[in-house]
Short mmCIF file of C-alpha atoms and ligand atoms in Angstrom, two decimals:
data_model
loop_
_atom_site.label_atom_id
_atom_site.label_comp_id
_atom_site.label_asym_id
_atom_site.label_seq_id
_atom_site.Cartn_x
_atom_site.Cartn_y
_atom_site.Cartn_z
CA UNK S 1 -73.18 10.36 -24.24
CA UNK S 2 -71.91 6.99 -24.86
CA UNK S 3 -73.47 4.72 -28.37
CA UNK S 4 -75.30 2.59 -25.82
CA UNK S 5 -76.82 5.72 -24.16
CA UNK S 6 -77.82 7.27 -27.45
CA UNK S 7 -79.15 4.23 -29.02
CA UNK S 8 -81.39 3.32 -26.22
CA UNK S 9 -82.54 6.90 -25.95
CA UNK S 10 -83.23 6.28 -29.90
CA UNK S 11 -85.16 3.42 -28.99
CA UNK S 12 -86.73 5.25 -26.22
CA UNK S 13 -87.95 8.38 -28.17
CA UNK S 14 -89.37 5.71 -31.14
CA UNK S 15 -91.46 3.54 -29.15
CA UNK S 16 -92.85 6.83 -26.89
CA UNK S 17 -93.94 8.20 -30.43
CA UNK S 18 -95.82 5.27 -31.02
CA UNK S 19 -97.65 5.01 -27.69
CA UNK S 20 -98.49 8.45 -28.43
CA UNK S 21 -99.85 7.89 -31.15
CA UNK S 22 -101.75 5.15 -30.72
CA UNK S 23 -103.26 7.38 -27.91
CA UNK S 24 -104.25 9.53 -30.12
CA UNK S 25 -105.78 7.34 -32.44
CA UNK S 26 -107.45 5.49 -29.13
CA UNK S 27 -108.75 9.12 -28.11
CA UNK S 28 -106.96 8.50 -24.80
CA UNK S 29 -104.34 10.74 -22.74
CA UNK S 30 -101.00 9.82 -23.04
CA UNK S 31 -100.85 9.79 -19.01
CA UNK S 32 -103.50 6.43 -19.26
CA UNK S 33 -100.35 4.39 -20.59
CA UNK S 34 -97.04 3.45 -18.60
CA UNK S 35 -94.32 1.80 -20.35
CA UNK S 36 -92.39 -1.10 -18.45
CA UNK S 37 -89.80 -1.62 -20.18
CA UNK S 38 -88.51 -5.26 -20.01
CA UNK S 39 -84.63 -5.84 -19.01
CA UNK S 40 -84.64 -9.29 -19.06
CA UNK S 41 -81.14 -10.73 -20.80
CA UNK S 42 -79.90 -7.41 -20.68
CA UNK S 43 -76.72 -5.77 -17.80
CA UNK S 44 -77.91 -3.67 -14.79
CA UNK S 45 -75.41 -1.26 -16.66
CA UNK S 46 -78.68 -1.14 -19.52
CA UNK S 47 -80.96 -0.14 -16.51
CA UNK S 48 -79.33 2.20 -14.99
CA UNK S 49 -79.09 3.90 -18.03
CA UNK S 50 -82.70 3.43 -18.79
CA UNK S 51 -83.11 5.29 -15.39
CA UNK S 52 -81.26 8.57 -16.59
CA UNK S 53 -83.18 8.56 -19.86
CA UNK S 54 -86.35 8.62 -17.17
CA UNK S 55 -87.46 4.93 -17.21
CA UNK S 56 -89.51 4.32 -13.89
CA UNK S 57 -90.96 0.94 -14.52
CA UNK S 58 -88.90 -2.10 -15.47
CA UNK S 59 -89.51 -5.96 -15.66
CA UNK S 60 -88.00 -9.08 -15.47
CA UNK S 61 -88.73 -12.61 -15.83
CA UNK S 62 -86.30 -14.90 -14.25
CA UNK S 63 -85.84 -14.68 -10.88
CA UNK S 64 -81.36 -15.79 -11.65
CA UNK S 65 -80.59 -13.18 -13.67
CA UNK S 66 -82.89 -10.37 -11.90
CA UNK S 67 -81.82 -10.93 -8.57
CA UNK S 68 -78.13 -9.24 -8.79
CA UNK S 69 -79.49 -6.76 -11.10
CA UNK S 70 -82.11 -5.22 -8.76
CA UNK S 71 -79.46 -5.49 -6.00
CA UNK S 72 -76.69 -3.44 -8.68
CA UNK S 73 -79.78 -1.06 -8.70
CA UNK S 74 -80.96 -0.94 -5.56
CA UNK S 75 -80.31 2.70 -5.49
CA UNK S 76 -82.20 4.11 -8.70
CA UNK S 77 -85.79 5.24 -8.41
CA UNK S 78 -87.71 2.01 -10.25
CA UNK S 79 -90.28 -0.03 -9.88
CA UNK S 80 -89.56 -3.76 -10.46
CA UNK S 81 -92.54 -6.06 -11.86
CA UNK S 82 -91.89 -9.74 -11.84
CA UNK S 83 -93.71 -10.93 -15.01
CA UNK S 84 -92.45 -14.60 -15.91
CA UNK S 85 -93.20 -18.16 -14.46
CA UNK S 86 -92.96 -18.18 -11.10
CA UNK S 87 -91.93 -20.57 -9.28
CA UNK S 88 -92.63 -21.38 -5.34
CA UNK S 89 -88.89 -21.73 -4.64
CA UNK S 90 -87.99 -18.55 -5.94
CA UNK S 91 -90.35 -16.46 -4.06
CA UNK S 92 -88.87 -15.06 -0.68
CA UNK S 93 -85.79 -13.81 -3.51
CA UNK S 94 -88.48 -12.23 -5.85
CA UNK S 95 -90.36 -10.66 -3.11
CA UNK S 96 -87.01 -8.42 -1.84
CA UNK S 97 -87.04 -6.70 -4.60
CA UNK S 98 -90.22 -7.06 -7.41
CA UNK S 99 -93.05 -4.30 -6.40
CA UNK S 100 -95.40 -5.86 -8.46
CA UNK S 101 -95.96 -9.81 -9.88
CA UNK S 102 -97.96 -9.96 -12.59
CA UNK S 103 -98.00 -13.50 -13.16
CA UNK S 104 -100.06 -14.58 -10.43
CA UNK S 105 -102.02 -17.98 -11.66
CA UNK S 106 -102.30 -20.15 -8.89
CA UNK S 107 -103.68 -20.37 -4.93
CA UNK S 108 -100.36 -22.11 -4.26
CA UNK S 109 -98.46 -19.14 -5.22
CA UNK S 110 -100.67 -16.50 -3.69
CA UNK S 111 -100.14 -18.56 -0.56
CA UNK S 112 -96.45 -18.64 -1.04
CA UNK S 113 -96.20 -14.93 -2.11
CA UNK S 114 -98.22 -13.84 0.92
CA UNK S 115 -95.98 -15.54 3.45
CA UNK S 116 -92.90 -13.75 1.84
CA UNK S 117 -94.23 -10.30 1.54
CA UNK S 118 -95.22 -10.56 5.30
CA UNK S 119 -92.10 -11.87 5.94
CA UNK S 120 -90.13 -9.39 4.19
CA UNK S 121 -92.36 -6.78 5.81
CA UNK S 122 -93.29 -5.45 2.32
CA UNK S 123 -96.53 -5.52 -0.23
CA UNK S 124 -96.92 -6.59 -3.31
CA UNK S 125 -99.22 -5.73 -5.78
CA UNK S 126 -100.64 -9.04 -7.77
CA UNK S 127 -101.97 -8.86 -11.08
CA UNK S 128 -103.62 -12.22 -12.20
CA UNK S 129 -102.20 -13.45 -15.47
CA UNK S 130 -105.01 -14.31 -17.93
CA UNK S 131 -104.32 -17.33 -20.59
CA UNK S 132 -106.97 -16.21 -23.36
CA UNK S 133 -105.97 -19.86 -24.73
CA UNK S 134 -106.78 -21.97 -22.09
CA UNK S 135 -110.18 -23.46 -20.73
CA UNK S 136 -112.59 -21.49 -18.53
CA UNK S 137 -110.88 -22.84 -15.54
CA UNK S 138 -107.37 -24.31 -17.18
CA UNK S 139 -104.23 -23.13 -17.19
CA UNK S 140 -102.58 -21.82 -20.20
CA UNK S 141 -99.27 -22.90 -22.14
CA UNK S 142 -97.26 -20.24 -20.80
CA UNK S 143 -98.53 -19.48 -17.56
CA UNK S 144 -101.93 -17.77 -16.75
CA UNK S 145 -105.12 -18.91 -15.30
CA UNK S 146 -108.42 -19.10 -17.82
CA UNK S 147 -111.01 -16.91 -17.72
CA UNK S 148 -112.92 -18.85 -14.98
CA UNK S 149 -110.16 -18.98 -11.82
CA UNK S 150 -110.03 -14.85 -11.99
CA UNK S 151 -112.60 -14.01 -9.60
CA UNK S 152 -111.41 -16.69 -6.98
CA UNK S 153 -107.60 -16.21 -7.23
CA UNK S 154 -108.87 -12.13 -6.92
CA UNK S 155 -110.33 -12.82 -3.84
CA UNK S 156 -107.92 -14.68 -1.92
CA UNK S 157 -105.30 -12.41 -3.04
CA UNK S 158 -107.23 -9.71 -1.73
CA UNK S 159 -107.77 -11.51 1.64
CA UNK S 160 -103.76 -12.65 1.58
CA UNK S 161 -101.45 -10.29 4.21
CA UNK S 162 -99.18 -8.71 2.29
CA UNK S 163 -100.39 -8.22 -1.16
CA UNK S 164 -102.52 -6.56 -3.17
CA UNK S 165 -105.06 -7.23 -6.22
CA UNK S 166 -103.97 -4.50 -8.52
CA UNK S 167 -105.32 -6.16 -11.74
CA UNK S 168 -104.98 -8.17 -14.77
CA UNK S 169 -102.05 -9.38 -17.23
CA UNK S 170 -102.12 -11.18 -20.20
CA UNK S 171 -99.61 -12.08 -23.00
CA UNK S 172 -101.34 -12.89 -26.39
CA UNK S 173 -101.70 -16.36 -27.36
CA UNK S 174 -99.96 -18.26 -30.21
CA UNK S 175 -102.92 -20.51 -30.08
CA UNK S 176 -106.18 -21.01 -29.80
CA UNK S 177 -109.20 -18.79 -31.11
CA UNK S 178 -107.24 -15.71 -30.12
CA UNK S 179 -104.01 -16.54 -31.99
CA UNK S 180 -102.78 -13.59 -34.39
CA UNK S 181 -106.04 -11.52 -33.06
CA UNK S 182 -104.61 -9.35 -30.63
CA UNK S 183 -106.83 -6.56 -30.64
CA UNK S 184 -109.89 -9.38 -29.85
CA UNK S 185 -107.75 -10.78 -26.88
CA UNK S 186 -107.01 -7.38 -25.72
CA UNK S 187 -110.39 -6.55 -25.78
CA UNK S 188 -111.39 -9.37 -24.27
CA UNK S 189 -108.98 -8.92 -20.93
CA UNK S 190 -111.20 -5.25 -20.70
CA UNK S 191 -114.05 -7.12 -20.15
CA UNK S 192 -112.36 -9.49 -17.65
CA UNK S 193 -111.41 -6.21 -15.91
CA UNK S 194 -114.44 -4.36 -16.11
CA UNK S 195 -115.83 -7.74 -14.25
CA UNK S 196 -112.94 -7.68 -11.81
CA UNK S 197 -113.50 -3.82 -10.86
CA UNK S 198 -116.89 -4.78 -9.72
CA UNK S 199 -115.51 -6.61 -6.68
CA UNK S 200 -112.25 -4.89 -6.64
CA UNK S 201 -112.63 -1.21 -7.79
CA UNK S 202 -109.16 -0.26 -7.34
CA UNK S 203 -107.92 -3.56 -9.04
CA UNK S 204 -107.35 -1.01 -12.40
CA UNK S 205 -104.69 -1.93 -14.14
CA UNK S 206 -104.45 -4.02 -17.21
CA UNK S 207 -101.00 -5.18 -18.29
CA UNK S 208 -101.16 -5.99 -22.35
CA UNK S 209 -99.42 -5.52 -25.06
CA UNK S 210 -95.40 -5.93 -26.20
CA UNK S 211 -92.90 -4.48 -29.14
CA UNK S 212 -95.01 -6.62 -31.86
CA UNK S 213 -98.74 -5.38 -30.75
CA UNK S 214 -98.40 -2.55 -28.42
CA UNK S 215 -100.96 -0.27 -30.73
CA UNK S 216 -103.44 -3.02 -30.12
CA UNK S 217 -102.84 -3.09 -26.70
CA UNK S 218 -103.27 0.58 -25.79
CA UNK S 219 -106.17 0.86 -28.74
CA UNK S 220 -108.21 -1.94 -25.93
CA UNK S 221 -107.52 0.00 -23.22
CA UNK S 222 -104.52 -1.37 -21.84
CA UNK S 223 -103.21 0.77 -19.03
CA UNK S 224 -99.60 -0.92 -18.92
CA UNK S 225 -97.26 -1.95 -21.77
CA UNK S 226 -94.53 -4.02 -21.15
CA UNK S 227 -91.38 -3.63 -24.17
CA UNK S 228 -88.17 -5.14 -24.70
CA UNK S 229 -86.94 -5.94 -27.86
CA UNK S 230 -87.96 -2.04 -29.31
CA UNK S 231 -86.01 -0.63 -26.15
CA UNK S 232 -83.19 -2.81 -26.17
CA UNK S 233 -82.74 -4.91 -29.38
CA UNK S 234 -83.44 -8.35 -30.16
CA UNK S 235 -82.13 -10.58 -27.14
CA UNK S 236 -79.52 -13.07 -27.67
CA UNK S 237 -81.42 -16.78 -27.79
CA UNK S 238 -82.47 -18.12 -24.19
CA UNK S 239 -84.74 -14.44 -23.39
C1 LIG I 1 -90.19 -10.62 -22.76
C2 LIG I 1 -91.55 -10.22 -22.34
C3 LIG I 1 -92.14 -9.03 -22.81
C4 LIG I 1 -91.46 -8.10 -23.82
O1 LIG I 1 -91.45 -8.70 -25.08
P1 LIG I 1 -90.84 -7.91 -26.35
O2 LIG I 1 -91.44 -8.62 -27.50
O3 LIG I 1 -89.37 -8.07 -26.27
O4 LIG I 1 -91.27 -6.51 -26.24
C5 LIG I 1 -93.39 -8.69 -22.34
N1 LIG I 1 -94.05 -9.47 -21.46
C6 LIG I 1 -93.52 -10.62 -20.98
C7 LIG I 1 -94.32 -11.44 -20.02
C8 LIG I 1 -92.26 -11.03 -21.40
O5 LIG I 1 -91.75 -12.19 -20.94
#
């Protein structure tokens, strides 16, 4: 095995202990949480080896550096989620290879993503990205829709060719009344699912929760954890 093999399988093994045992402590089965693991900064070379340590979920955030990777990995058994800012530009690229987008926050880009997946002949699940810090209807500092644009952005995703509403992301804010209370914010995007599942039953997952807070994450009921940093190490600056 080479060092980087062994250290990520290090990494690996440490963070899947504490996922499972959080589910413990959360009463849940370990099978109600999937780790993404997030590539972003890091070589294709680091995700192919996450695949033969068993990694079936990755994410990225930047459409430039994913790109090539998912094409250097085009043959390995993943599932891509697109997680960052997207842009409208970038979407026919994102669509060829990202199974999922979790940061949907906008009718423009629903539009957009729609018209690409159809394209492309593909679907895409959508998850709408929740900012717990902005106003009901406002958008937050780092992407996200508030509270109050769920239900519609939902429902024309739902009516959109070629995608999917699959459910809910959120990043915890570094403002606001949620700021250093992730547990509250986590428990608060449950609720915003439970409300979503009413119109959209099979819209079930809930994407919450990185390296700093993943306990919190999976202790709300998070069915998705997306983590970097414990996997891979700290990135260089510009991640
Ligand atoms: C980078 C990133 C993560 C992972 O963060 P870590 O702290 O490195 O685990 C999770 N979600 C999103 C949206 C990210 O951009």
């Amino acid at each position: 095995m080479t060092d980087r093999k062994a250290q990520l399988a290090a990494n690996l093994a440490q963070v899947e202990d504490r996922i499972a045992s959080a589910c413990v402590a959360a009463g849940r089965e370990r099978e109600e949480v999937t780790l993404i693991v997030v590539t972003k900064t890091y070589p294709a070379s680091d995700v192919r080896i996450l695949s033969e340590l068993g990694v079936r979920d990755v994410a990225e955030n930047r459409d430039q550096d994913a790109a090539p990777k998912a094409a250097e990995c085009a043959d390995l058994p993943l599932r891509w989620h697109f997680v960052g800012q997207l842009q409208t530009n970038k979407v026919r690229s994102v669509v060829g290879y990202a199974d999922l987008v979790q940061s949907v926050d906008r009718s423009k880009l629903v539009t957009s993503l729609s018209a690409a997946a159809v394209r492309a002949e593909r679907e895409v699940g959508c998850l709408i990205q929740v900012a717990l810090d902005a106003e009901e209807n406002g958008r937050g500092e780092r992407g996200g829709v508030g509270p109050g644009g769920i239900e519609e952005l939902a429902a024309l995703v739902a009516d959109a060719p070629g995608l999917r509403i699959d459910g809910l992301m959120t990043v915890a804010p570094l403002t606001g009344p949620y700021a250093g209370r992730q547990r509250a914010a986590f428990e608060r995007l449950m609720d915003l699912s439970t409300d979503l599942r009413r119109a959209h039953p099979a819209a079930n997952m809930v994407s919450a929760g990185m390296s700093a807070d993943l306990e919190e994450a999976v202790a709300a009921g998070a069915t998705h954890v997306r983590v970097g940093t414990a996997v891979l190490g700290v990135r260089p600056r510009l991640g």
